[in-house]
PDB file of C-alpha atoms in Angstrom:
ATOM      1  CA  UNK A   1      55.206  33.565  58.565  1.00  0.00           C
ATOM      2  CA  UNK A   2      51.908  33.260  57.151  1.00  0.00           C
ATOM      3  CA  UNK A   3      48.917  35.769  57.112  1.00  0.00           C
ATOM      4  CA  UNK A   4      45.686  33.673  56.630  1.00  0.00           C
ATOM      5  CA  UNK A   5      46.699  31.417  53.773  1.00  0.00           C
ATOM      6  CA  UNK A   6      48.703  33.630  51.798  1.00  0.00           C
ATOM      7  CA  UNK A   7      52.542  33.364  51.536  1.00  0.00           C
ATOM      8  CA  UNK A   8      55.208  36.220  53.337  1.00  0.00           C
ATOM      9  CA  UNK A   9      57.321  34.658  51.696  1.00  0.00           C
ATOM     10  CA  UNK A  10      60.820  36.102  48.899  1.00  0.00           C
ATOM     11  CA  UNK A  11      59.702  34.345  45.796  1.00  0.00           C
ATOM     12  CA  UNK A  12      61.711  35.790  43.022  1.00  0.00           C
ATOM     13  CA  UNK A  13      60.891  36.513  39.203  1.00  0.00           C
ATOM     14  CA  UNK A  14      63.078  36.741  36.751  1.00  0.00           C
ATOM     15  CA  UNK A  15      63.564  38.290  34.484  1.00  0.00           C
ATOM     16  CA  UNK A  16      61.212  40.860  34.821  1.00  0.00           C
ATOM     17  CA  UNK A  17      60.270  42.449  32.917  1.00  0.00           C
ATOM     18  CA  UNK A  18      60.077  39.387  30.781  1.00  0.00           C
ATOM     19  CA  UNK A  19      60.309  38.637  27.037  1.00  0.00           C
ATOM     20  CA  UNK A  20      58.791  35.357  26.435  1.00  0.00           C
ATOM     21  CA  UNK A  21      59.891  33.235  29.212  1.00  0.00           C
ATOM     22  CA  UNK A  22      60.102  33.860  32.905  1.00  0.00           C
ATOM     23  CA  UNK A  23      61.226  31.587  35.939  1.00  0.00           C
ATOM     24  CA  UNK A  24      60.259  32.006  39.677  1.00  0.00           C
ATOM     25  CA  UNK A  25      62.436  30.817  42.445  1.00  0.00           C
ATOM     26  CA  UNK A  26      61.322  30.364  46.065  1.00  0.00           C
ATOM     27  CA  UNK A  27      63.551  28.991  48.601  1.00  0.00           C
ATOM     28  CA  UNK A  28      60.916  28.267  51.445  1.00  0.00           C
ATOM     29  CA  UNK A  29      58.726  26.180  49.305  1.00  0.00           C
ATOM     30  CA  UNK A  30      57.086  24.267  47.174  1.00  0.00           C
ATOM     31  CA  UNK A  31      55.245  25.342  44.025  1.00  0.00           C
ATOM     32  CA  UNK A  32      52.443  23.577  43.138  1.00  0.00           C
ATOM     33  CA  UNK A  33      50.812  25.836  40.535  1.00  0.00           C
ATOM     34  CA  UNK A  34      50.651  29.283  39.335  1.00  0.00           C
ATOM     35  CA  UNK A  35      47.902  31.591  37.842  1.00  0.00           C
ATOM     36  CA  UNK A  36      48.735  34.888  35.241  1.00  0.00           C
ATOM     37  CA  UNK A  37      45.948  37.512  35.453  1.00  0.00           C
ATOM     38  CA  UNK A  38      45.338  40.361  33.636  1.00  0.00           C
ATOM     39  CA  UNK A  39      46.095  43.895  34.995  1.00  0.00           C
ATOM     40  CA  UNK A  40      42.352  44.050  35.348  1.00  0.00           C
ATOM     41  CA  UNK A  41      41.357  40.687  36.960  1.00  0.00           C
ATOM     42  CA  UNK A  42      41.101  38.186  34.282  1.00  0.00           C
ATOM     43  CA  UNK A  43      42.698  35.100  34.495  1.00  0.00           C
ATOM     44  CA  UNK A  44      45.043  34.487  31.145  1.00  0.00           C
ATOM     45  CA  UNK A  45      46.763  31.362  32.027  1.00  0.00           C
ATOM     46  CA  UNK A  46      47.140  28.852  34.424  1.00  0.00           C
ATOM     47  CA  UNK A  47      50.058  26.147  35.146  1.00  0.00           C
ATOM     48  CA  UNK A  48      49.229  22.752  37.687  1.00  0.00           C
ATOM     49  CA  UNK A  49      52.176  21.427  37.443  1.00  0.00           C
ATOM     50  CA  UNK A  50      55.196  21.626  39.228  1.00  0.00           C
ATOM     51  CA  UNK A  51      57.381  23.685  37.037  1.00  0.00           C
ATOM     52  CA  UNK A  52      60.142  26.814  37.732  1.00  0.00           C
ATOM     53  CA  UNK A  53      60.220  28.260  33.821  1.00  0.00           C
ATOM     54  CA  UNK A  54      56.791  29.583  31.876  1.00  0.00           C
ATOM     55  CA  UNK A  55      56.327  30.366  28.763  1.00  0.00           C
ATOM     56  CA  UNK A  56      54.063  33.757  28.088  1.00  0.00           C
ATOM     57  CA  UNK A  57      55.399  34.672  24.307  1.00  0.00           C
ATOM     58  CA  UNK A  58      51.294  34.259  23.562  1.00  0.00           C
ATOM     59  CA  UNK A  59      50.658  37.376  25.887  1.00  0.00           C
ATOM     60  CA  UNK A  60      51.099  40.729  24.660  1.00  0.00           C
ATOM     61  CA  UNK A  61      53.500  43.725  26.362  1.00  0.00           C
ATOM     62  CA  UNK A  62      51.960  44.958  29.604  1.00  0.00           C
ATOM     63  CA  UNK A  63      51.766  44.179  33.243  1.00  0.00           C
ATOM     64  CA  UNK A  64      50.415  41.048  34.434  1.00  0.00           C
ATOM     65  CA  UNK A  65      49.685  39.310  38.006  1.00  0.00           C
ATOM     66  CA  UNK A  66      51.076  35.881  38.699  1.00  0.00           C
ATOM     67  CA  UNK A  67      49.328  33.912  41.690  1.00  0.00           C
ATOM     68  CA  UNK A  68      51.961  31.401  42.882  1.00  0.00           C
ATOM     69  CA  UNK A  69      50.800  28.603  45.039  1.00  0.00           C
ATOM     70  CA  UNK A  70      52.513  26.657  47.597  1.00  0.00           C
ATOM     71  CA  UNK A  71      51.789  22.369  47.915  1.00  0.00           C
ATOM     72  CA  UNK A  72      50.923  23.756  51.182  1.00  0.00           C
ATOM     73  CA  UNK A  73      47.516  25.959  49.924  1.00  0.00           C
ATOM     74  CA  UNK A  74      49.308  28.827  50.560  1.00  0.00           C
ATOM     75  CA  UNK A  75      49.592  31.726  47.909  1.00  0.00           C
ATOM     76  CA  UNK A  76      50.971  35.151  46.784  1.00  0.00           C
ATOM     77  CA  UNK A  77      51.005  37.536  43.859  1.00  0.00           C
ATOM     78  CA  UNK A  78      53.111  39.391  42.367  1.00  0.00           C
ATOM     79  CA  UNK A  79      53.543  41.672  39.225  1.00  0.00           C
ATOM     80  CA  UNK A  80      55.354  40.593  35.893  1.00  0.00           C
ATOM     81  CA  UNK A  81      56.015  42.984  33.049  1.00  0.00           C
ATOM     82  CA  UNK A  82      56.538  41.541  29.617  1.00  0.00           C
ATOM     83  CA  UNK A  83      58.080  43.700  26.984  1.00  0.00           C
TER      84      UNK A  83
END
């Protein structure tokens, strides 16, 4: 089901909250790249490649925002805490 271009989608982080590494899994499709923002908006990292496992051991402890996108253009966010 999509609303506009984002995903309703059950993509899954783990573990989270995170040390230094973190994987997502999604079922229904196909990642393309994802983004990691700061709590307040700022983009920290970014990942074009097709990959399930990121590393974040450069970012400190907190709450981030990872933007997931689909080979479709589709997207979604969702919240990562890193100890």
């Amino acid at each position: 089901r999509l609303v506009g271009s984002e995903m309703c989608i059950r993509d899954r982080l783990f573990p989270n909250p995170s040390n230094n590494i973190f994987s997502i899994k999604s079922n229904q499709v196909n990642i393309s790249k994802i983004e990691i923002y700061s709590i307040h908006g700022k983009k920290l990292k970014d990942y074009n490649i097709n990959l399930t496992t990121f590393n974040i051991e450069d970012l400190s402890s907190g709450l981030y925002l990872v933007k997931i996108y689909s080979e479709e253009g589709m997207s979604t966010i969702k919240k990562l805490a890193k100890k």
